[in-house]
Coordinates of C-alpha atoms in Angstrom, one line a residue:
Chain F
M1 CA 50.6 -2.8 -55.7
R2 CA 50.8 -6.2 -57.4
P3 CA 52.8 -8.8 -55.5
T4 CA 55.9 -9.9 -57.4
A5 CA 55.7 -13.2 -59.3
S6 CA 57.7 -15.1 -56.8
R7 CA 55.3 -14.3 -54.0
L8 CA 52.2 -15.7 -55.7
L9 CA 50.9 -18.9 -54.1
N10 CA 50.1 -22.0 -56.1
I11 CA 48.0 -24.5 -54.2
L12 CA 47.5 -28.1 -54.9
V13 CA 44.6 -30.0 -53.3
P14 CA 44.6 -33.8 -53.6
I15 CA 41.1 -35.3 -53.2
K16 CA 39.8 -38.8 -53.1
R17 CA 36.5 -40.2 -54.2
T18 CA 35.2 -42.2 -51.3
I19 CA 32.0 -43.7 -50.1
D20 CA 29.5 -41.2 -48.5
Y21 CA 30.2 -41.0 -44.8
A22 CA 26.5 -41.5 -43.9
V23 CA 26.2 -44.7 -45.8
K24 CA 26.2 -48.0 -43.8
I25 CA 28.7 -50.1 -45.7
R26 CA 28.2 -53.8 -46.6
V27 CA 30.9 -56.3 -46.8
N28 CA 30.9 -58.5 -49.9
P29 CA 29.8 -62.1 -49.3
D30 CA 33.1 -63.3 -50.8
Q31 CA 35.0 -61.1 -48.3
K32 CA 37.1 -59.5 -51.0
G33 CA 36.0 -56.0 -50.3
V34 CA 33.3 -53.6 -49.8
D35 CA 30.3 -52.8 -52.1
L36 CA 31.0 -49.3 -53.5
N37 CA 28.3 -47.7 -55.6
V38 CA 27.3 -44.7 -53.6
K39 CA 27.8 -41.0 -53.4
H40 CA 31.2 -39.5 -52.7
S41 CA 32.3 -36.7 -50.4
M42 CA 35.4 -34.5 -49.9
A43 CA 36.7 -31.0 -49.1
V44 CA 38.5 -28.3 -50.9
E45 CA 37.2 -25.5 -48.8
E46 CA 40.4 -24.3 -47.2
A47 CA 42.2 -23.5 -50.5
V48 CA 39.2 -21.5 -51.7
R49 CA 39.0 -19.7 -48.4
L50 CA 42.7 -18.9 -48.6
R51 CA 42.1 -17.3 -51.9
E52 CA 39.2 -15.3 -50.5
K53 CA 41.5 -14.1 -47.7
L54 CA 44.6 -13.6 -49.7
K55 CA 42.9 -12.5 -52.9
D56 CA 45.2 -12.2 -55.9
A57 CA 48.1 -13.6 -53.9
V58 CA 46.7 -17.0 -54.6
K59 CA 47.6 -17.6 -58.2
S60 CA 46.2 -21.0 -58.8
I61 CA 44.2 -23.8 -57.0
K62 CA 44.6 -27.1 -58.7
V63 CA 42.8 -30.2 -57.6
V64 CA 44.2 -33.7 -58.3
T65 CA 42.7 -37.1 -57.8
I66 CA 43.9 -40.6 -58.5
G67 CA 41.2 -43.0 -59.2
P68 CA 38.9 -44.7 -61.7
P69 CA 37.0 -42.8 -64.4
K70 CA 34.2 -41.9 -62.0
S71 CA 36.5 -39.9 -59.9
A72 CA 36.2 -37.1 -62.6
E73 CA 32.9 -36.2 -60.9
T74 CA 34.7 -35.6 -57.7
L75 CA 37.1 -33.2 -59.5
R76 CA 34.1 -31.4 -61.0
T77 CA 32.6 -30.9 -57.5
A78 CA 35.9 -29.4 -56.4
L79 CA 36.0 -27.1 -59.4
A80 CA 32.5 -26.0 -58.6
M81 CA 33.6 -25.1 -55.1
G82 CA 36.2 -22.8 -56.6
A83 CA 39.3 -24.6 -57.7
D84 CA 40.7 -23.5 -61.1
S85 CA 41.7 -26.7 -62.8
G86 CA 42.0 -30.4 -62.2
V87 CA 44.4 -33.3 -62.8
H88 CA 42.9 -36.8 -63.1
V89 CA 45.4 -39.6 -62.7
E90 CA 43.1 -42.3 -64.1
I91 CA 43.4 -45.9 -63.2
P92 CA 41.1 -48.7 -64.5
D93 CA 38.0 -49.6 -62.5
S94 CA 39.5 -53.1 -62.1
A95 CA 42.7 -51.8 -60.5
P96 CA 43.1 -52.4 -56.8
P97 CA 42.9 -49.2 -54.7
P98 CA 46.4 -47.7 -54.6
E99 CA 48.0 -47.5 -51.1
P100 CA 49.1 -44.2 -49.6
L101 CA 52.8 -44.7 -50.6
G102 CA 51.9 -45.1 -54.2
V103 CA 49.5 -42.1 -54.1
A104 CA 52.2 -40.0 -52.4
K105 CA 54.7 -40.9 -55.2
A106 CA 52.1 -40.0 -57.9
L107 CA 51.4 -36.7 -56.1
R108 CA 55.1 -36.0 -56.0
A109 CA 55.3 -36.6 -59.7
V110 CA 52.3 -34.3 -60.3
I111 CA 54.0 -31.6 -58.2
E112 CA 57.3 -32.0 -60.2
R113 CA 55.3 -31.4 -63.4
Q114 CA 53.9 -28.1 -62.4
K115 CA 55.9 -25.4 -64.2
E116 CA 55.2 -22.7 -61.7
G117 CA 55.8 -25.0 -58.8
V118 CA 53.6 -25.7 -55.8
D119 CA 53.8 -23.8 -52.6
L120 CA 51.1 -25.4 -50.5
V121 CA 49.5 -28.8 -50.6
I122 CA 46.4 -29.3 -48.6
L123 CA 45.1 -32.8 -48.0
G124 CA 42.5 -34.3 -45.8
K125 CA 43.8 -35.9 -42.6
Q126 CA 42.5 -39.3 -43.5
A127 CA 40.3 -41.0 -46.1
I128 CA 37.1 -42.4 -44.5
D129 CA 37.4 -45.6 -46.4
D130 CA 40.9 -47.0 -45.6
D131 CA 41.3 -44.8 -42.5
S132 CA 45.1 -44.8 -43.0
S133 CA 46.0 -41.2 -42.4
Q134 CA 49.4 -41.5 -44.1
T135 CA 49.4 -39.9 -47.6
G136 CA 50.2 -36.3 -46.5
Q137 CA 53.0 -37.3 -44.2
M138 CA 54.5 -39.6 -46.9
L139 CA 54.4 -36.9 -49.5
A140 CA 56.1 -34.5 -47.1
G141 CA 58.8 -37.2 -46.5
L142 CA 59.3 -37.9 -50.2
L143 CA 59.6 -34.2 -51.0
G144 CA 61.6 -33.4 -47.9
W145 CA 59.0 -30.6 -47.2
P146 CA 57.7 -29.6 -43.8
Q147 CA 54.4 -31.0 -42.7
A148 CA 51.6 -29.8 -40.5
T149 CA 49.1 -32.6 -39.9
F150 CA 45.6 -32.4 -38.3
A151 CA 45.5 -28.7 -38.8
S152 CA 42.5 -26.8 -37.2
K153 CA 43.8 -23.4 -38.1
L154 CA 46.0 -22.2 -41.0
V155 CA 47.3 -18.7 -41.5
V156 CA 49.6 -18.1 -44.5
D157 CA 52.0 -15.2 -44.6
I158 CA 52.8 -14.7 -48.3
A159 CA 55.5 -12.1 -47.9
K160 CA 57.5 -14.3 -45.5
K161 CA 56.6 -17.5 -47.3
E162 CA 55.5 -19.0 -44.0
A163 CA 52.5 -20.5 -42.4
S164 CA 51.3 -20.6 -38.8
V165 CA 49.4 -23.7 -38.1
T166 CA 47.4 -24.9 -35.1
R167 CA 47.2 -28.7 -34.9
E168 CA 44.9 -31.0 -33.0
I169 CA 47.1 -33.3 -30.9
D170 CA 46.2 -35.9 -28.2
G171 CA 45.1 -33.9 -25.2
G172 CA 45.2 -30.4 -26.7
L173 CA 46.6 -28.1 -29.3
E174 CA 50.0 -27.4 -30.8
E175 CA 51.1 -24.4 -32.8
L176 CA 53.8 -24.6 -35.4
R177 CA 55.4 -22.1 -37.8
C178 CA 56.3 -23.7 -41.1
R179 CA 58.2 -22.5 -44.1
L180 CA 56.7 -22.9 -47.5
P181 CA 56.5 -25.1 -49.5
L182 CA 54.4 -27.0 -47.0
I183 CA 52.1 -30.0 -46.7
V184 CA 49.0 -29.4 -44.6
T185 CA 46.5 -32.1 -43.6
T186 CA 43.2 -30.8 -42.4
D187 CA 41.3 -31.7 -39.3
L188 CA 37.5 -31.7 -39.4
R189 CA 37.6 -28.5 -37.3
L190 CA 39.4 -26.5 -39.9
N191 CA 36.3 -25.2 -41.6
E192 CA 32.8 -25.9 -42.8
P193 CA 32.8 -26.8 -46.5
R194 CA 30.5 -24.8 -48.8
Y195 CA 27.9 -26.1 -51.2
A196 CA 28.5 -25.5 -54.8
S197 CA 25.9 -23.2 -56.3
L198 CA 24.2 -24.1 -59.6
P199 CA 25.9 -21.4 -61.6
N200 CA 29.3 -22.5 -60.3
I201 CA 28.5 -26.1 -61.1
M202 CA 27.8 -25.0 -64.7
K203 CA 31.0 -22.9 -64.8
A204 CA 33.0 -25.9 -63.5
K205 CA 32.1 -27.9 -66.6
K206 CA 34.2 -25.5 -68.6
K207 CA 37.2 -25.6 -66.3
P208 CA 40.1 -27.7 -67.6
I209 CA 40.9 -31.2 -66.4
E210 CA 44.1 -32.8 -67.5
K211 CA 43.9 -36.6 -67.8
I212 CA 47.0 -38.6 -67.3
T213 CA 47.9 -42.1 -66.4
P214 CA 50.3 -43.5 -63.7
S215 CA 52.7 -44.5 -66.4
D216 CA 52.8 -40.9 -67.6
L217 CA 54.0 -40.1 -64.1
G218 CA 56.4 -43.0 -64.1
V219 CA 54.8 -44.5 -60.9
D220 CA 53.6 -48.0 -60.2
L221 CA 50.5 -48.0 -58.1
T222 CA 50.4 -51.7 -57.4
P223 CA 49.8 -52.1 -53.7
R224 CA 52.8 -53.8 -51.9
V225 CA 50.7 -54.8 -48.9
E226 CA 48.3 -57.6 -49.8
T227 CA 44.7 -57.5 -48.7
L228 CA 43.8 -61.1 -47.8
K229 CA 40.2 -60.5 -46.8
V230 CA 37.7 -58.0 -45.7
A231 CA 35.2 -59.3 -43.1
E232 CA 32.3 -57.9 -41.1
P233 CA 33.3 -57.0 -37.5
P234 CA 31.9 -59.2 -34.8
K235 CA 28.3 -58.3 -34.1
R236 CA 27.4 -56.9 -30.7
V237 CA 24.5 -58.5 -29.0
G238 CA 23.0 -55.2 -28.0
G239 CA 19.4 -54.1 -27.7
G240 CA 18.8 -55.0 -24.1
K241 CA 16.5 -52.4 -22.5
V242 CA 15.8 -51.6 -18.9
E243 CA 12.6 -50.0 -17.6
N244 CA 14.0 -47.6 -15.1
V245 CA 17.0 -46.3 -13.2
D246 CA 16.7 -48.9 -10.4
E247 CA 16.8 -51.7 -12.9
L248 CA 19.8 -50.1 -14.6
I249 CA 21.7 -49.9 -11.3
A250 CA 20.9 -53.5 -10.5
K251 CA 22.3 -54.6 -13.9
L252 CA 25.3 -52.5 -13.5
K253 CA 25.9 -54.1 -10.1
E254 CA 25.6 -57.5 -11.7
A255 CA 28.3 -56.5 -14.1
G256 CA 30.5 -55.4 -11.2
I257 CA 30.1 -51.7 -11.7
T258 CA 29.5 -49.7 -8.6
A259 CA 30.5 -46.2 -7.4
V260 CA 34.1 -45.6 -6.5
Chain Y
M1 CA 73.5 -33.5 -44.5
L2 CA 72.6 -34.3 -48.0
R3 CA 75.7 -36.4 -48.4
T4 CA 75.0 -38.5 -45.3
R5 CA 71.4 -39.1 -46.5
A6 CA 72.7 -40.6 -49.8
Q7 CA 74.8 -42.9 -47.8
F8 CA 71.9 -44.1 -45.7
L9 CA 69.9 -44.9 -48.8
T10 CA 72.6 -47.2 -50.3
R11 CA 72.8 -49.0 -47.0
T12 CA 69.1 -49.7 -47.0
I13 CA 69.2 -51.2 -50.4
A14 CA 72.2 -53.3 -49.6
R15 CA 70.7 -54.6 -46.4
S16 CA 67.4 -55.7 -47.9
Y17 CA 69.2 -58.6 -49.6
A18 CA 70.6 -59.9 -46.3
T19 CA 68.7 -62.8 -44.8
S20 CA 67.2 -61.9 -41.4
A21 CA 67.3 -64.1 -38.4
G22 CA 63.9 -63.7 -36.8
P23 CA 62.1 -60.5 -36.3
H24 CA 63.6 -57.6 -34.4
A25 CA 61.2 -54.7 -33.7
L26 CA 62.0 -51.1 -32.9
V27 CA 59.3 -49.6 -30.7
F28 CA 59.0 -45.8 -30.7
L29 CA 58.3 -44.8 -27.1
E30 CA 56.6 -41.4 -26.5
H31 CA 56.6 -39.5 -23.2
R32 CA 55.2 -36.4 -21.8
D33 CA 56.2 -34.7 -18.5
G34 CA 58.5 -37.6 -17.6
V35 CA 55.7 -40.2 -18.1
I36 CA 55.7 -42.8 -20.8
D37 CA 52.5 -42.7 -22.8
A38 CA 50.1 -45.5 -22.1
G39 CA 49.5 -46.1 -25.8
C40 CA 53.2 -47.1 -26.2
L41 CA 52.8 -49.8 -23.6
S42 CA 50.2 -51.5 -25.9
A43 CA 52.5 -50.9 -28.9
L44 CA 55.2 -52.8 -27.0
S45 CA 52.9 -55.7 -26.4
A46 CA 52.1 -55.8 -30.1
A47 CA 55.8 -55.8 -30.9
K48 CA 56.3 -58.8 -28.5
E49 CA 53.7 -60.7 -30.4
L50 CA 56.0 -60.7 -33.4
G51 CA 58.0 -63.3 -31.5
G52 CA 61.5 -61.8 -31.7
E53 CA 63.7 -59.2 -30.0
V54 CA 62.2 -55.9 -29.1
T55 CA 64.3 -52.7 -28.8
G56 CA 62.8 -49.5 -27.6
I57 CA 63.8 -46.0 -28.7
V58 CA 63.2 -42.9 -26.7
V59 CA 64.1 -39.4 -27.9
G60 CA 63.8 -36.0 -26.2
G61 CA 65.6 -33.1 -24.7
P62 CA 68.6 -33.9 -22.5
E63 CA 66.7 -33.0 -19.3
Q64 CA 63.6 -35.0 -20.3
L65 CA 65.5 -38.1 -21.0
K66 CA 67.3 -38.1 -17.6
E67 CA 63.9 -38.8 -16.1
V68 CA 62.5 -41.1 -18.8
I69 CA 65.4 -43.5 -19.6
P70 CA 65.3 -45.3 -16.2
K71 CA 61.5 -45.8 -16.6
A72 CA 61.8 -47.0 -20.2
Q73 CA 64.6 -49.5 -19.3
K74 CA 62.1 -51.2 -16.9
L75 CA 59.4 -51.7 -19.5
E76 CA 58.6 -55.4 -19.6
G77 CA 59.6 -57.2 -22.8
L78 CA 62.3 -54.7 -23.9
S79 CA 65.6 -56.4 -24.7
A80 CA 67.4 -53.2 -25.3
L81 CA 66.8 -49.4 -25.2
L82 CA 68.2 -46.8 -27.6
H83 CA 68.1 -43.2 -26.6
S84 CA 69.0 -40.0 -28.3
S85 CA 68.8 -36.5 -26.9
S86 CA 69.0 -33.1 -28.5
A87 CA 67.4 -29.7 -27.8
Q88 CA 65.8 -30.3 -31.2
Y89 CA 63.9 -33.3 -29.8
A90 CA 62.4 -31.5 -26.9
S91 CA 59.2 -30.9 -28.8
P92 CA 58.6 -33.9 -31.1
I93 CA 58.5 -32.6 -34.7
P94 CA 58.6 -35.2 -37.5
E95 CA 61.0 -33.0 -39.5
T96 CA 63.7 -33.3 -36.9
I97 CA 63.1 -36.8 -35.5
S98 CA 62.7 -38.4 -38.9
P99 CA 66.4 -38.1 -39.9
L100 CA 67.4 -39.8 -36.7
L101 CA 65.1 -42.8 -37.3
E102 CA 66.2 -43.0 -40.9
K103 CA 69.8 -43.3 -39.7
I104 CA 69.1 -45.9 -37.1
L105 CA 67.0 -48.0 -39.5
S106 CA 69.6 -47.8 -42.2
N107 CA 72.4 -48.9 -40.0
L108 CA 70.8 -51.5 -37.7
A109 CA 68.9 -54.6 -38.7
F110 CA 65.4 -53.9 -37.6
T111 CA 62.6 -55.8 -39.3
H112 CA 59.7 -53.9 -37.8
V113 CA 59.0 -50.4 -36.6
V114 CA 56.1 -50.2 -34.1
A115 CA 54.4 -47.2 -32.6
A116 CA 51.1 -46.3 -30.9
H117 CA 48.4 -44.8 -33.2
S118 CA 48.9 -41.5 -31.4
S119 CA 48.8 -38.1 -33.0
S120 CA 52.6 -37.7 -32.9
A121 CA 53.4 -41.2 -34.2
K122 CA 50.7 -40.8 -36.9
S123 CA 52.6 -37.8 -38.1
L124 CA 56.1 -39.3 -37.8
I125 CA 55.8 -43.0 -38.9
P126 CA 54.5 -42.5 -42.5
R127 CA 57.1 -39.8 -43.1
V128 CA 59.9 -42.1 -42.1
A129 CA 58.4 -45.1 -44.0
A130 CA 58.2 -43.1 -47.2
K131 CA 61.8 -42.0 -46.9
L132 CA 62.8 -45.6 -46.7
D133 CA 60.4 -46.4 -49.6
V134 CA 58.2 -48.8 -47.7
P135 CA 54.4 -48.7 -47.0
A136 CA 53.0 -48.4 -43.5
I137 CA 50.0 -50.1 -41.9
S138 CA 47.9 -48.0 -39.6
D139 CA 45.9 -48.7 -36.4
V140 CA 46.3 -52.5 -36.3
T141 CA 44.3 -54.7 -34.0
S142 CA 46.2 -57.9 -34.3
V143 CA 49.7 -59.0 -35.4
E144 CA 51.1 -62.4 -36.5
H145 CA 54.6 -62.9 -37.9
N146 CA 55.6 -65.9 -40.1
N147 CA 59.3 -66.3 -39.7
A148 CA 59.8 -68.8 -42.5
E149 CA 58.1 -66.5 -45.0
N150 CA 59.3 -63.3 -43.3
A151 CA 55.8 -62.0 -43.7
T152 CA 53.6 -60.3 -41.2
T153 CA 49.8 -60.5 -41.2
F154 CA 47.7 -57.7 -39.6
T155 CA 44.1 -57.0 -39.0
R156 CA 42.9 -53.4 -39.0
P157 CA 39.5 -51.8 -39.0
I158 CA 38.5 -49.8 -42.2
Y159 CA 35.4 -47.9 -43.1
A160 CA 35.1 -46.5 -39.5
G161 CA 35.3 -50.0 -38.1
N162 CA 32.4 -51.3 -40.2
A163 CA 34.8 -53.8 -41.8
I164 CA 37.9 -55.6 -40.7
A165 CA 40.7 -56.0 -43.3
T166 CA 43.3 -58.7 -43.0
V167 CA 46.4 -57.6 -44.7
R168 CA 49.8 -59.1 -45.3
A169 CA 53.2 -57.4 -45.5
P170 CA 55.3 -59.8 -47.5
S171 CA 59.1 -60.3 -47.4
S172 CA 59.5 -57.8 -50.2
I173 CA 58.8 -55.1 -47.6
P174 CA 62.2 -55.2 -45.7
I175 CA 61.0 -53.1 -42.8
K176 CA 57.4 -53.3 -41.8
F177 CA 56.1 -50.1 -40.2
F178 CA 52.9 -50.2 -38.2
T179 CA 50.9 -48.3 -35.7
V180 CA 48.9 -50.0 -33.0
R181 CA 45.4 -49.5 -31.8
S182 CA 46.0 -49.3 -28.0
T183 CA 42.7 -50.7 -27.0
A184 CA 43.4 -53.9 -28.9
F185 CA 46.5 -54.9 -26.9
K186 CA 47.1 -55.2 -23.2
A187 CA 49.6 -52.6 -21.8
A188 CA 53.0 -54.0 -21.1
G189 CA 54.2 -54.0 -17.5
T190 CA 56.4 -51.1 -16.3
D191 CA 58.4 -53.0 -13.7
G192 CA 60.5 -55.5 -15.6
P193 CA 64.2 -56.3 -15.5
E194 CA 66.4 -53.4 -16.5
A195 CA 67.2 -53.4 -20.3
K196 CA 70.6 -52.4 -21.4
S197 CA 70.5 -48.9 -22.8
S198 CA 72.8 -47.3 -25.3
E199 CA 73.0 -43.8 -26.7
V200 CA 72.5 -42.9 -30.4
E201 CA 74.1 -39.7 -31.5
S202 CA 71.4 -37.2 -32.5
V203 CA 71.1 -36.0 -36.1
E204 CA 71.0 -32.3 -36.0
V205 CA 68.9 -30.7 -38.7
T206 CA 70.4 -27.4 -39.8
D207 CA 67.7 -24.7 -40.1
P208 CA 64.7 -26.9 -39.7
P209 CA 61.7 -25.7 -41.8
T210 CA 59.3 -26.1 -38.9
Q211 CA 59.4 -24.4 -35.6
H212 CA 57.5 -25.5 -32.6
I213 CA 55.8 -22.4 -31.1
R214 CA 53.7 -23.8 -28.2
T215 CA 51.7 -26.8 -26.9
E216 CA 48.5 -26.3 -25.0
I217 CA 47.4 -29.4 -23.1
T218 CA 43.8 -29.4 -21.7
K219 CA 44.2 -29.9 -18.0
S220 CA 42.0 -32.5 -16.3
D221 CA 41.9 -34.3 -12.9
R222 CA 39.9 -37.1 -14.4
P223 CA 41.4 -40.3 -15.9
D224 CA 42.8 -39.9 -19.4
L225 CA 40.0 -40.6 -22.0
G226 CA 42.2 -43.0 -24.0
V227 CA 43.0 -45.4 -21.2
A228 CA 40.1 -44.9 -18.7
S229 CA 38.3 -48.0 -17.7
R230 CA 35.0 -46.1 -17.5
V231 CA 33.8 -43.4 -19.8
V232 CA 30.7 -41.2 -19.5
S233 CA 30.0 -39.4 -22.8
G234 CA 27.5 -36.7 -23.8
G235 CA 25.9 -35.7 -27.1
R236 CA 24.0 -32.9 -28.6
A237 CA 21.1 -33.4 -26.3
L238 CA 23.1 -31.8 -23.5
K239 CA 22.0 -28.4 -24.8
N240 CA 25.1 -26.3 -23.8
A241 CA 28.4 -26.3 -22.1
E242 CA 26.9 -25.6 -18.7
T243 CA 24.4 -28.4 -18.7
F244 CA 27.0 -30.7 -20.3
K245 CA 29.3 -30.1 -17.3
A246 CA 26.5 -30.1 -14.7
T247 CA 25.0 -33.3 -15.9
L248 CA 28.0 -35.4 -16.8
E249 CA 30.5 -34.4 -14.1
P250 CA 28.6 -35.7 -11.0
L251 CA 28.1 -39.1 -12.8
A252 CA 31.7 -39.2 -13.9
D253 CA 32.8 -38.4 -10.3
V254 CA 30.7 -41.1 -8.8
L255 CA 31.9 -43.7 -11.3
G256 CA 35.5 -42.5 -11.4
A257 CA 35.1 -42.2 -15.1
A258 CA 36.6 -40.0 -17.9
I259 CA 34.3 -37.7 -19.8
G260 CA 33.9 -38.0 -23.5
A261 CA 31.7 -36.3 -26.1
S262 CA 30.2 -36.9 -29.5
R263 CA 31.3 -34.8 -32.5
A264 CA 28.0 -32.9 -32.4
A265 CA 28.7 -31.9 -28.8
V266 CA 32.2 -30.8 -29.6
D267 CA 31.2 -28.9 -32.7
A268 CA 28.5 -27.1 -30.7
G269 CA 31.1 -26.1 -28.2
Y270 CA 29.7 -28.1 -25.2
A271 CA 33.0 -29.9 -24.8
D272 CA 36.7 -29.6 -25.7
N273 CA 37.9 -31.2 -29.0
S274 CA 40.2 -33.5 -27.1
L275 CA 37.2 -35.3 -25.6
Q276 CA 35.7 -36.4 -28.9
V277 CA 35.1 -40.1 -29.2
G278 CA 34.8 -41.5 -32.8
Q279 CA 36.4 -42.1 -36.1
T280 CA 38.0 -38.7 -36.1
G281 CA 38.5 -38.5 -32.4
K282 CA 39.6 -41.0 -29.8
V283 CA 38.9 -44.7 -30.1
V284 CA 38.1 -46.1 -26.6
A285 CA 37.3 -49.5 -25.3
P286 CA 36.6 -49.2 -21.6
E287 CA 34.9 -51.6 -19.3
L288 CA 31.9 -49.3 -19.2
Y289 CA 30.8 -46.7 -21.8
M290 CA 27.8 -44.6 -21.0
A291 CA 26.3 -42.7 -23.9
L292 CA 24.0 -39.9 -22.8
G293 CA 21.9 -38.1 -25.3
I294 CA 24.0 -39.6 -28.2
S295 CA 22.1 -40.9 -31.1
G296 CA 24.8 -43.3 -32.3
A297 CA 26.0 -42.1 -35.7
I298 CA 28.4 -44.5 -37.5
Q299 CA 31.3 -42.2 -36.8
H300 CA 30.7 -42.2 -33.1
L301 CA 30.1 -46.0 -32.9
A302 CA 33.6 -46.4 -34.6
G303 CA 35.1 -44.9 -31.5
M304 CA 33.4 -46.9 -28.8
K305 CA 31.8 -50.1 -30.0
D306 CA 34.5 -52.3 -28.6
S307 CA 33.6 -51.2 -25.1
K308 CA 32.8 -54.1 -22.8
L309 CA 29.5 -52.8 -21.5
I310 CA 27.6 -50.0 -23.3
V311 CA 24.9 -48.2 -21.5
A312 CA 22.7 -45.7 -23.4
I313 CA 20.2 -43.2 -22.0
N314 CA 18.2 -41.5 -24.7
K315 CA 14.7 -40.1 -25.1
D316 CA 14.3 -41.5 -28.6
A317 CA 13.6 -45.2 -28.4
D318 CA 14.6 -45.6 -32.1
A319 CA 18.0 -44.0 -31.7
P320 CA 20.6 -46.3 -33.4
I321 CA 22.7 -46.3 -30.2
F322 CA 20.2 -48.8 -28.7
Q323 CA 21.2 -51.4 -31.3
V324 CA 24.7 -51.6 -29.8
A325 CA 23.9 -50.9 -26.2
D326 CA 23.9 -53.7 -23.7
L327 CA 21.7 -51.7 -21.4
G328 CA 19.4 -49.1 -22.8
L329 CA 17.1 -46.8 -20.9
V330 CA 14.6 -44.8 -22.8
A331 CA 14.3 -41.7 -20.6
D332 CA 14.9 -38.0 -20.4
L333 CA 18.5 -37.8 -19.3
Y334 CA 17.8 -34.7 -17.2
D335 CA 15.7 -36.9 -15.0
A336 CA 17.5 -40.2 -15.3
V337 CA 21.1 -39.0 -14.8
P338 CA 20.6 -37.2 -11.5
E339 CA 18.5 -40.1 -10.2
L340 CA 21.3 -42.5 -11.2
V341 CA 23.9 -40.4 -9.5
Q342 CA 21.8 -40.2 -6.3
K343 CA 21.2 -43.9 -6.2
L344 CA 24.7 -44.9 -7.1
K345 CA 26.2 -42.9 -4.3
P346 CA 27.4 -45.3 -1.6

């Protein structure tokens, strides 16, 4: 039996092109920012897994990114992983990186443009560049939707339009039941992202990407918090080695550390 | 409920034109089992550094608050305490607490909202900020307020702590929301003069879209990882959950230390998720951090490189951890750790 139209799930996955996590970043000598010409990384895995689990009940998986022209590559990677279509909110290379509130407003506008609506938005819990961990929560606030942050397990009940989510919290776990439409932000433990296969990479080239600008969405992405400078953190004077355990204990004692 | 929300919004806009007389911070105080979270004590210290009045807010179930209010009133540096109780606040869910904070912030003249960078405040604070149409600043390590310009300057680590950004929230941001890295600020005292407390009527959310089902806290007799003065941490080299326990626990016991783990150790199932130290886990800055069998990936260093004394024991003399360790011992940890425990014992 085919599910009725109202019970089909439309998923939106906002992604961000960032520096590769394994790259040691360098601060610009003028302290205005960070050198950025490296690989990107991101995750779309959960939406694709939901489709694998829920089969036809997932009607669409759309990925959206807000960023300079190069971010299109990030969208293609997500399409190769199994998303159906992409939206690229393009900003010039010279534009300052938008802050989470601006991104959340743009995402709200993207969601409002979707004719069939959006039932589930899945975002990462934080971008590894600005480490803010705000966008998902802000989007939930703007839309007045429930939010399940730092999710390590997500089970969607399409018939009830509900999701059961296990969250990582300080000191343990928390389980919530949330009504759809819902914003989920993913913890690292949610899944292990797949690699895109070569045939899928080829197929992804034919999938549609809609290109729009912030002004099409009626949002202003100018940051309201000013970045005054970006500096290197103070260097540690590490590198001291000891020969054996006795020497280690002697040095610990010197530093005032003894058994309790 | 919709009608009242529209009313709040008009008030926010009206208020942003008023001139403010010095900063007045609202600090969000979290608690569990009748105890105020240590991270909030650091958030309170950060709020004090703004140089103005500091009001605390504590929310919870009616029974919880009976126990917490007297403790919260005695926090050093609080000039006033607001409290609000409701059965809906017993398990903190942003969907139900957010409307209360919106109401308070729309009616009273706060200039800053301060919270710990804890998992619950990280969920709540951006949601409330977005509703009031202001940005938020996460995980700050320093705060400085300029009264004349009504601007606040913060520093915060970005790129997993590999760069420090200095950012400024100008006067055009009427309420400045920020969360505080607890290891960067001293904890406020808990035995100050009693602050005046007043009740705020709860905002009941009819038919909330989220239901709290259960919370499962990992029980431990050891000091809490986030605030421990000593941490003993293990990595992938610990082989399995049994050797992880058998190797680290005696050392942690003899030092009175908390136990931590690298992501590799957590992912391999050697240790619980809540013990993870790093960019995506806990950020710690204890007096002593011992890294055992941890190579020292960037993401791990992000969580511990502000520790006072870093000790590393690793077989691989080229492991990056030795670049940040004050004391490094190149040795097999299965030999070195038991010897260390034996010789440390008084």
